[in-house]
Tab-separated table of C-alpha atoms in Angstrom:
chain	number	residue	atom	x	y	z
A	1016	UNK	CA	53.383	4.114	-162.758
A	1017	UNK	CA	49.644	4.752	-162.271
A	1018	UNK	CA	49.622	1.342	-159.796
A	1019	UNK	CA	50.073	-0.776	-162.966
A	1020	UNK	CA	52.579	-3.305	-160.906
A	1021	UNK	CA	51.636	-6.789	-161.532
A	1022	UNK	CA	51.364	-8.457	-157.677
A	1023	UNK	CA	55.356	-7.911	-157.212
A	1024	UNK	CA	55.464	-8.642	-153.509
A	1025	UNK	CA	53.462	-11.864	-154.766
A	1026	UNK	CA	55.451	-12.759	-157.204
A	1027	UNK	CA	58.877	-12.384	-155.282
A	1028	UNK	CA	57.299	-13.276	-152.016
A	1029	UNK	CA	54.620	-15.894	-153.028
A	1030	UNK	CA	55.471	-17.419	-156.775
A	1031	UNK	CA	58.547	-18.502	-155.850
A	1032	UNK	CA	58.293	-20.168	-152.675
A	1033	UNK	CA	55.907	-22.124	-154.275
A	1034	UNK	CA	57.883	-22.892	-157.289
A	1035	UNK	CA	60.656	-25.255	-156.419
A	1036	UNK	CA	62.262	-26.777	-158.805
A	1037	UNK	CA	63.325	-30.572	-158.745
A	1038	UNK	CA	66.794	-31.979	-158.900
A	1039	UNK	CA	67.136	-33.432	-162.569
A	1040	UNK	CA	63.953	-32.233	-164.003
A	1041	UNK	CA	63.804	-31.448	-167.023
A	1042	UNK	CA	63.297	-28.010	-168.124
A	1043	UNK	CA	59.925	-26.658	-169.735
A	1044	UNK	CA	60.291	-25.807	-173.474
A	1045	UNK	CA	60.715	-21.707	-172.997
A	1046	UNK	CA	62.878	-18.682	-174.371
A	1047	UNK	CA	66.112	-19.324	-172.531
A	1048	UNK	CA	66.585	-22.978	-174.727
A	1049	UNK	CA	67.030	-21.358	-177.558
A	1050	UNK	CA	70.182	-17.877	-178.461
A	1051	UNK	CA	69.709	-15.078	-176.367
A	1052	UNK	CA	68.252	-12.638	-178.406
A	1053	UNK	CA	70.149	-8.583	-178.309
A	1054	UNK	CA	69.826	-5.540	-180.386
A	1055	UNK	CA	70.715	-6.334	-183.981
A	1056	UNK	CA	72.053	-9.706	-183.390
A	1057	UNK	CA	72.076	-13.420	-180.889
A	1058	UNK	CA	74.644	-15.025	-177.894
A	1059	UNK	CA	75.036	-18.784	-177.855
A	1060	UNK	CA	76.573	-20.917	-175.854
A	1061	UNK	CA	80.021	-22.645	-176.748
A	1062	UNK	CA	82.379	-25.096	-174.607
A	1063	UNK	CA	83.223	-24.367	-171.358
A	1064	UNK	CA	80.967	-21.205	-170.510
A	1065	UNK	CA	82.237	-19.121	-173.359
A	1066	UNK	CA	79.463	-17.282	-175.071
A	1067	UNK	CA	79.857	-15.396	-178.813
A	1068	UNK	CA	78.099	-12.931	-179.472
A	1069	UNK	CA	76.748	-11.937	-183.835
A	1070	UNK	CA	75.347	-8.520	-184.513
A	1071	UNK	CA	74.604	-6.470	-187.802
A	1072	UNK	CA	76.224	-2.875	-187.788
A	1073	UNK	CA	74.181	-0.194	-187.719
A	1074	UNK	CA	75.095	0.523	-191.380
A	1075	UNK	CA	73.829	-2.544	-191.823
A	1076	UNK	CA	77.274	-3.399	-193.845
A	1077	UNK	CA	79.426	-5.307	-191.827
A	1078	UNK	CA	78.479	-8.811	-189.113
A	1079	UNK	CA	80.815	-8.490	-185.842
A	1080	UNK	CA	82.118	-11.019	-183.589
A	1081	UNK	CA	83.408	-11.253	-180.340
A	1082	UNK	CA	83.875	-14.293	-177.790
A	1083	UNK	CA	83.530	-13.974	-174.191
A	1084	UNK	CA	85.922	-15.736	-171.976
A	1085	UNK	CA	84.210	-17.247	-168.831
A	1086	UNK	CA	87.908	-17.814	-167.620
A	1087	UNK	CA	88.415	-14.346	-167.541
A	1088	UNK	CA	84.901	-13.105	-167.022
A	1089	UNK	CA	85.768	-10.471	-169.834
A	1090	UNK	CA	84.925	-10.208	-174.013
A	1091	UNK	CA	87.268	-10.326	-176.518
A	1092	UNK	CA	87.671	-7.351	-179.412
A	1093	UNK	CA	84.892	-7.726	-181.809
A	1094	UNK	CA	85.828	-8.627	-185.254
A	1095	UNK	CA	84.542	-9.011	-188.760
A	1096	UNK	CA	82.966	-11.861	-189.789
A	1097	UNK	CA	81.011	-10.512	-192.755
A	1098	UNK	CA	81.325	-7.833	-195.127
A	1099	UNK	CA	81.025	-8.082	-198.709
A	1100	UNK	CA	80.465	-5.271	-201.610
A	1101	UNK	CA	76.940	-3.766	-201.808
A	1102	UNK	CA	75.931	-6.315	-199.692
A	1103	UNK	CA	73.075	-5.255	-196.312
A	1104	UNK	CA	72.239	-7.537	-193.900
A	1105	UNK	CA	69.671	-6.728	-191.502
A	1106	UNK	CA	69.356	-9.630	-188.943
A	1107	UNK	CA	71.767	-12.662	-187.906
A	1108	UNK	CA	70.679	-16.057	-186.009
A	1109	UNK	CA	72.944	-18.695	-185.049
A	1110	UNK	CA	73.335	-22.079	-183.297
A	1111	UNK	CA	76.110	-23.415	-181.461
A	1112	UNK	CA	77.565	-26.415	-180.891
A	1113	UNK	CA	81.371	-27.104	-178.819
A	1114	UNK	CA	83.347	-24.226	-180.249
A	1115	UNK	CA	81.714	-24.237	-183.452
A	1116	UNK	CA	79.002	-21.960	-184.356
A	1117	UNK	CA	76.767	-22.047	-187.841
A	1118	UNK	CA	75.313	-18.413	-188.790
A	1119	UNK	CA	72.803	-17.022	-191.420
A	1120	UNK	CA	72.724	-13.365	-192.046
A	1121	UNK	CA	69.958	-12.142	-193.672
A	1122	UNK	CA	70.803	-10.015	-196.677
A	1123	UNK	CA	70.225	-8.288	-199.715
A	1124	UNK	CA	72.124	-6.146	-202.083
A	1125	UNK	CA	71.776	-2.810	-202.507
A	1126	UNK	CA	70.199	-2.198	-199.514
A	1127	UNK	CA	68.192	-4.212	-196.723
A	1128	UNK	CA	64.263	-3.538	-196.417
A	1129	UNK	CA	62.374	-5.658	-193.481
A	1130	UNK	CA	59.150	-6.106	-195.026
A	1131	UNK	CA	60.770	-7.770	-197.826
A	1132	UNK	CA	62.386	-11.617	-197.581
A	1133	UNK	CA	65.884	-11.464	-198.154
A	1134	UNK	CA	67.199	-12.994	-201.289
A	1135	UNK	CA	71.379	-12.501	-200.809
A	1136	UNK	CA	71.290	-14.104	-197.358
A	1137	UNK	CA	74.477	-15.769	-196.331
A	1138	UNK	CA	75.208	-19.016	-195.095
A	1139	UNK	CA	78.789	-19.103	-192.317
A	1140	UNK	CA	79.807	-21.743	-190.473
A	1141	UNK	CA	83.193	-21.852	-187.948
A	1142	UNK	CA	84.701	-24.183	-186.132
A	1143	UNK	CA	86.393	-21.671	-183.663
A	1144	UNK	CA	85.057	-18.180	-183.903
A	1145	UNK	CA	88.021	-17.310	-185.604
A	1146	UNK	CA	87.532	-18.331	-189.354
A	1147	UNK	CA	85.241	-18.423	-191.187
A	1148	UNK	CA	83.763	-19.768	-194.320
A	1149	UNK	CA	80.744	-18.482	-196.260
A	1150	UNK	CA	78.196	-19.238	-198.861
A	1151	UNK	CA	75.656	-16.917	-200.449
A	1152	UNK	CA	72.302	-19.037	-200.493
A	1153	UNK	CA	69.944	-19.049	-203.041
A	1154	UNK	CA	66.696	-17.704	-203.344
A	1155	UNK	CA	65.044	-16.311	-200.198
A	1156	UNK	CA	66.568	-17.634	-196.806
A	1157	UNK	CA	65.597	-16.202	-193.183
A	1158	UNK	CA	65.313	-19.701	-191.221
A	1159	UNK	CA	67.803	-20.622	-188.306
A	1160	UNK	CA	70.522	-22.696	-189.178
A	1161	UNK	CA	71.394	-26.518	-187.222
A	1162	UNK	CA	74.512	-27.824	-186.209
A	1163	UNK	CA	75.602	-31.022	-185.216
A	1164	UNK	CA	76.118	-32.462	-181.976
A	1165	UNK	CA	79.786	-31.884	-182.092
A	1166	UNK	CA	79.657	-28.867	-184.321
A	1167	UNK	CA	81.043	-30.602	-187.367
A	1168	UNK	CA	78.575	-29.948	-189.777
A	1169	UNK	CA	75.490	-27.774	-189.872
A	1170	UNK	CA	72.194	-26.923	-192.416
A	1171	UNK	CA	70.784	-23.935	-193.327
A	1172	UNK	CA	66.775	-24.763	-194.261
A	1173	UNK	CA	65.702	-23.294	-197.633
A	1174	UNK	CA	62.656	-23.956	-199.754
A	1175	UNK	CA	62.214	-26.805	-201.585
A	1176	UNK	CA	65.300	-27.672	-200.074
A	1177	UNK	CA	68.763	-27.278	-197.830
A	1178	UNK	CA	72.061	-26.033	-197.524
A	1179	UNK	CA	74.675	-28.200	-195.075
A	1180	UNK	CA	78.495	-27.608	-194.488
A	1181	UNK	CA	80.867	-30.620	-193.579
A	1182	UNK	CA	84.041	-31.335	-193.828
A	1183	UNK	CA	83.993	-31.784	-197.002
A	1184	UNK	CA	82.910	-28.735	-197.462
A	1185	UNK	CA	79.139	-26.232	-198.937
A	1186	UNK	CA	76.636	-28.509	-200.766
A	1187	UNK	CA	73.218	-27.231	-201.647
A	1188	UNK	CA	70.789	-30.129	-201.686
A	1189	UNK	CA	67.365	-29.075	-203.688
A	1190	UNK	CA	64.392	-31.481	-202.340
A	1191	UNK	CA	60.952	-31.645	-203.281
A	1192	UNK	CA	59.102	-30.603	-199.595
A	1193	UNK	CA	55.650	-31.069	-201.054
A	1194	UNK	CA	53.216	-28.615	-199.410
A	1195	UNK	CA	56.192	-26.960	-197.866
A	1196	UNK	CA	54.542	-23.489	-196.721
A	1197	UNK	CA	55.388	-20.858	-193.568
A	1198	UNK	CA	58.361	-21.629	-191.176
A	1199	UNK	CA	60.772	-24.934	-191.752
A	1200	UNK	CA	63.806	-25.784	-189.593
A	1201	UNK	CA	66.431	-27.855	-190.153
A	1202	UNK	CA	68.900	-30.389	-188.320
A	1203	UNK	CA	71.818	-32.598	-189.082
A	1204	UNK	CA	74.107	-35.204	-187.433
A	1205	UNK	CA	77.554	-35.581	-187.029
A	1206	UNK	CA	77.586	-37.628	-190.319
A	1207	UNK	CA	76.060	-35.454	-192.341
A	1208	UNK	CA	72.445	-37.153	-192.407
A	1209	UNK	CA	69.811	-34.404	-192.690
A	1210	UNK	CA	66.122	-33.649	-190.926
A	1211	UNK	CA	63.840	-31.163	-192.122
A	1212	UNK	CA	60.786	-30.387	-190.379
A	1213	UNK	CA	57.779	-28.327	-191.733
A	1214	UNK	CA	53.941	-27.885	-191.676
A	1215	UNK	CA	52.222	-28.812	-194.823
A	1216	UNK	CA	49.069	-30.214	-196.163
A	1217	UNK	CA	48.929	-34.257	-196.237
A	1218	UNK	CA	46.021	-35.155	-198.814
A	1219	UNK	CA	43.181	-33.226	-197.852
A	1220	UNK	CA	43.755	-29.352	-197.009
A	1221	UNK	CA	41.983	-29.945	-193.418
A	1222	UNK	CA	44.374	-32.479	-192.985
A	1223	UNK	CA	47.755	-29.821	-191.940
A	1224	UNK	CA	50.594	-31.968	-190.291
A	1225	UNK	CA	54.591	-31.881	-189.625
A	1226	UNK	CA	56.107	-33.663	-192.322
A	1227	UNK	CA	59.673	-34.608	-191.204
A	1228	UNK	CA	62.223	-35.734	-194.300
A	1229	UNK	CA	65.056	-37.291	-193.112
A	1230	UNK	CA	68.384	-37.755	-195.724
A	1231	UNK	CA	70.995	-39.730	-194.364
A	1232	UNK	CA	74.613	-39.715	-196.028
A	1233	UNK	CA	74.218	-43.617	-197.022
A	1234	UNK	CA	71.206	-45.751	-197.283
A	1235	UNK	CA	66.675	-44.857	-197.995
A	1236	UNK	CA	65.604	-41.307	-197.293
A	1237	UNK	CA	62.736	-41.464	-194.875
A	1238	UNK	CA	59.424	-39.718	-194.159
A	1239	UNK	CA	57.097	-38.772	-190.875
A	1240	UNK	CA	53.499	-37.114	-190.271
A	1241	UNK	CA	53.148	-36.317	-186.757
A	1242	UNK	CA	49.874	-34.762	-185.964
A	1243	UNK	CA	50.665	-31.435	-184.819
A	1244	UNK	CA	47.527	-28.766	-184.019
A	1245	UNK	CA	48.519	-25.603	-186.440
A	1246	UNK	CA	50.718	-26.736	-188.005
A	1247	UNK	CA	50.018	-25.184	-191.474
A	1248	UNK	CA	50.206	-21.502	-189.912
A	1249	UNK	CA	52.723	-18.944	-189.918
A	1250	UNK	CA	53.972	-20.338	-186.289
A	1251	UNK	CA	57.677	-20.026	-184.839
A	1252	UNK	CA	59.508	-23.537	-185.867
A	1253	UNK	CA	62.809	-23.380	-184.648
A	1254	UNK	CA	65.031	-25.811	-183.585
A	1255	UNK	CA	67.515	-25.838	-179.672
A	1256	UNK	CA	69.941	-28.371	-181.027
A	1257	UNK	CA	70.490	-31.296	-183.255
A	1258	UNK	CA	67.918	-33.265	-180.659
A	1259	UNK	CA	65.150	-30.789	-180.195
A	1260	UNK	CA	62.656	-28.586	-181.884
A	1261	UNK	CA	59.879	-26.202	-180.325
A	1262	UNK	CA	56.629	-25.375	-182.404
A	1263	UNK	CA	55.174	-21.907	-181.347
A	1264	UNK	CA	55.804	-18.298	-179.770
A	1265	UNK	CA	59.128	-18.522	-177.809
A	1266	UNK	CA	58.510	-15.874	-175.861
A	1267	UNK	CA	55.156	-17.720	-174.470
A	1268	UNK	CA	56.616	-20.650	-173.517
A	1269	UNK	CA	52.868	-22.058	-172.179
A	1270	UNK	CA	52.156	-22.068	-176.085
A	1271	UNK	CA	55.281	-24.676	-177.169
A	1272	UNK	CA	54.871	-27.755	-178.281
A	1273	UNK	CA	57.769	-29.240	-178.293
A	1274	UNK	CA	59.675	-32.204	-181.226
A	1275	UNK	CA	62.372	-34.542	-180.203
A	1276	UNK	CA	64.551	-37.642	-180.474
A	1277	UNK	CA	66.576	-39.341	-178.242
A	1278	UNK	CA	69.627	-39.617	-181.107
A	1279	UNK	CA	70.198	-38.548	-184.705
A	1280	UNK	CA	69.376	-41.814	-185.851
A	1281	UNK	CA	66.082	-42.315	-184.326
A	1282	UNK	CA	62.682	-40.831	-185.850
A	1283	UNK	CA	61.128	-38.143	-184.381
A	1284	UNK	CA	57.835	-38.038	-181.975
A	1285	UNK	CA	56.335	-35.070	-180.417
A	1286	UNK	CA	56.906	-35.353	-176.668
A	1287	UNK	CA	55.676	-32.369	-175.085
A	1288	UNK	CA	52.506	-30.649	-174.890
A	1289	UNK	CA	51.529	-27.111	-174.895
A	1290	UNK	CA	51.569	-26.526	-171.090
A	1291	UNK	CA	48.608	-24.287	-171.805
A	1292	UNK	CA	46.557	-27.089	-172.544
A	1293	UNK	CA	47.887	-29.605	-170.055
A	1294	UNK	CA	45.545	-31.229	-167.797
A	1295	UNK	CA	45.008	-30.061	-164.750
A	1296	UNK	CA	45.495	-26.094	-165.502
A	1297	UNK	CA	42.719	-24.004	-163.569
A	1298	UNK	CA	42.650	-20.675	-166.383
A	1299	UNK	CA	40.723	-17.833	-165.031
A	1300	UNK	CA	39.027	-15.858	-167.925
A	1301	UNK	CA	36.277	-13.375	-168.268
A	1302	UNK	CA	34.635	-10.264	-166.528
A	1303	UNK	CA	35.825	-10.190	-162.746
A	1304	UNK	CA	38.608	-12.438	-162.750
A	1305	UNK	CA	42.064	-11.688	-162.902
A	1306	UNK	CA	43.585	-13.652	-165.992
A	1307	UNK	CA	45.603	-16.444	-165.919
A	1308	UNK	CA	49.063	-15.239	-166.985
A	1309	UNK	CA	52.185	-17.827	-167.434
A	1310	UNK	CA	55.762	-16.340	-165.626
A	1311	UNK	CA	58.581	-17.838	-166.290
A	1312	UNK	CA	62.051	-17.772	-165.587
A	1313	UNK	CA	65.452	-19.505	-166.467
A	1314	UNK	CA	65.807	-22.207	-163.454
A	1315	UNK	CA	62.239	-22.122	-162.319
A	1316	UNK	CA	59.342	-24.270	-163.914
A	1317	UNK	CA	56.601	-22.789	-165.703
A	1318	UNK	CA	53.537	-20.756	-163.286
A	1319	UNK	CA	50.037	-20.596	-163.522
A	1320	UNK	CA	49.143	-17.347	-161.898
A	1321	UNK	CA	45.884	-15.699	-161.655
A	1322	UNK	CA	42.089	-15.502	-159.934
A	1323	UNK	CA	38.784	-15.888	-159.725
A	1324	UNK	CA	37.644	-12.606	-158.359
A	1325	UNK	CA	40.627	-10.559	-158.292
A	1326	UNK	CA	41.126	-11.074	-154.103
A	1327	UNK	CA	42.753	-14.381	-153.970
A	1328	UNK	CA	45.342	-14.730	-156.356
A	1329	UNK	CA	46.336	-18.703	-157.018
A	1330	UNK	CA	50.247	-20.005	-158.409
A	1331	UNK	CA	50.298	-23.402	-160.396
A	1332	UNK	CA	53.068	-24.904	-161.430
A	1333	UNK	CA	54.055	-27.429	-164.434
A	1334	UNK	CA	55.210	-30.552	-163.879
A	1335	UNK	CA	57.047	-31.437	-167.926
A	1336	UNK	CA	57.531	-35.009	-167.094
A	1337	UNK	CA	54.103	-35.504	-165.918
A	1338	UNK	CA	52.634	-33.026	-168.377
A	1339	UNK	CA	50.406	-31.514	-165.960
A	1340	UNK	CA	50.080	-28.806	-163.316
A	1341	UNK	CA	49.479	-28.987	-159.611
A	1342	UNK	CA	47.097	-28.298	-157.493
A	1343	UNK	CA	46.406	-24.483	-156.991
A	1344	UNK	CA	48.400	-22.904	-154.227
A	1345	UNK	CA	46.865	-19.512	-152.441
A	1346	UNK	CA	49.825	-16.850	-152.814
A	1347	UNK	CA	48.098	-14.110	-151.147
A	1348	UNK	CA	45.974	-11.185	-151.575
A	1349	UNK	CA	45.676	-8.293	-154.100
A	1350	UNK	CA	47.371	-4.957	-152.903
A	1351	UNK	CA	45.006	-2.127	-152.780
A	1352	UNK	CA	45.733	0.890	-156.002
A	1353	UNK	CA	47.479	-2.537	-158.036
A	1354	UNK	CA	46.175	-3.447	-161.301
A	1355	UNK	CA	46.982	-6.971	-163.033
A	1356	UNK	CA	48.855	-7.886	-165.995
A	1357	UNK	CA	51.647	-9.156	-167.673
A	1358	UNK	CA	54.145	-6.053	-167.035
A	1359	UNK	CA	56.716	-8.604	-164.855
A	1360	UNK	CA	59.955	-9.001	-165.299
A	1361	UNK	CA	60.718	-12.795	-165.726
């Protein structure tokens, strides 16, 4: 490998004896909150440790399915859950919710093309894994779909717009989302009331803030502007669950900002920072340093790891109650023929 190993006996040694995570804490807004992500497809979570798994074919025709058990440690036979005439789908994303899980697959007919948005994408929603029911959305749909807390309804975000399923049923709700540009996600409640987040202009074009629209079932529609740096870009929106959304790269969880509630019926607030920009970070930077890079892994909080003259190497970690880091913590020394960078395995 040429010496390019990032530090390991640091990190194994070092990073994580000084990472200890506390009893109750919650967890930093990172990859692991939201579907595992494998070749052509996702895994979420359901009840009781089962996991299902959604992944395109590699004829791109059919979507498979297949529950693992965590009672028998094993997975079940895969089985169809999409395949219509002329119809290619090229990606699927999902959230879960109990044994319920709500699905988009991207699609087109005729063929699939990934430089081109999809405009045949398909809306399915389950209650078990077993059946399933399906709607072909209109116009061009990519954007993760919500569920519920109990996994009796779901949304599927659209422009100018929305698609839920409840028990009553498909309904596809067209909105005016003034501005609406870039990413939007979507979530809904057990009753059916909706939440759309998105970045969008508010007056001025300088002015670029998340405008949340919130429909409930019953009762006045109502609106938010939460100041929200970036907003307006073409930025990762996505939401974990009915509760939760994160704004930015998921795979650089130092970067999210994350958007919450503490129940579908109260507004929203952003109440977490980008730990990147937390106080208390020391970021090493420039000619002669070795770079601050941000490790993480599931069960561990957020690092800080880097140095000033590429000798002493220093491990931070992020507090995302407090919002801040700690004090720097020596790890150790560089290892002669090593060269630094973000080649770890976290």
């Amino acid at each position: 490998m040429r010496g390019n190993i990032a530090l390991v006996s640091l990190l194994t040694a070092g990073l994580l004896v000084a990472a200890h995570p506390v009893a109750g804490e919650p967890a930093t807004a990172r990859a692991s909150d939201l579907p595992q992500e494998v070749d052509g497809g996702v895994i979420v979570d359901l009840a009781d440790g089962d996991r299902f798994k959604a992944t395109v074919s590699r004829d791109l025709r059919t979507v498979w399915g297949s529950r693992y058990d965590a009672a028998t440690e094993s997975w079940g036979a895969r089985s169809v859950v999409l395949k219509q005439k002329d119809v290619y789908c090229g990606d699927v994303d999902a959230r879960a919710a109990g044994n319920a899980v709500a699905l988009i697959a991207e699609c087109d007919q005729g063929g699939y093309s990934e430089d081109q948005a999809p405009t045949h994408s398909q809306a399915l929603y389950s209650p078990d894994t077993l059946t399933w029911q399906a709607l072909t959305l209109p116009g061009e749909a990519y954007d993760e779909p919500g569920v519920s807390p109990s996994g009796t309804a779901a949304i599927w975000p659209l422009y100018q717009g929305w698609a839920t399923y409840t028990p009553a049923g498909f309904k596809v709700v067209e909105h005016d989302l003034p501005g609406q540009e870039y990413t939007i996600t979507g979530t809904i409640s057990d009753a059916g009331d909706a939440s759309v987040l998105y970045g969008a202009t508010s007056g001025r074009p300088q002015d670029c803030v998340l405008h949340v629209l919130t429909v409930p079932v019953t009762g006045a529609e109502t609106r938010q502007e939460l100041a929200l740096d970036n907003a307006c870009s073409d930025i990762a929106l996505a939401n974990v669950d009915a509760l939760t959304v994160h704004f930015g790269d998921p795979s650089y969880p130092a970067s999210l900002t994350t958007v919450s509630r503490p129940d579908t019926a109260s507004p929203w607030a952003v109440t977490g920072i980008p730990p990147e920009t937390a106080p208390g970070l020391v970021r090493h930077r420039g000619k002669g340093t070795a770079s601050t890079l941000f490790p993480s892994s599931p069960g561990l909080p957020l690092l800080a790891v880097g140095s000033p003259d590429k000798q002493t190497f220093y491990a931070q970690t992020y507090d995302p109650v407090a919002q801040r880091w700690s004090e720097p913590r020596t790890i150790g020394r560089s290892i002669p023929g090593c060269t630094w960078g973000d080649n770890f395995i976290g």
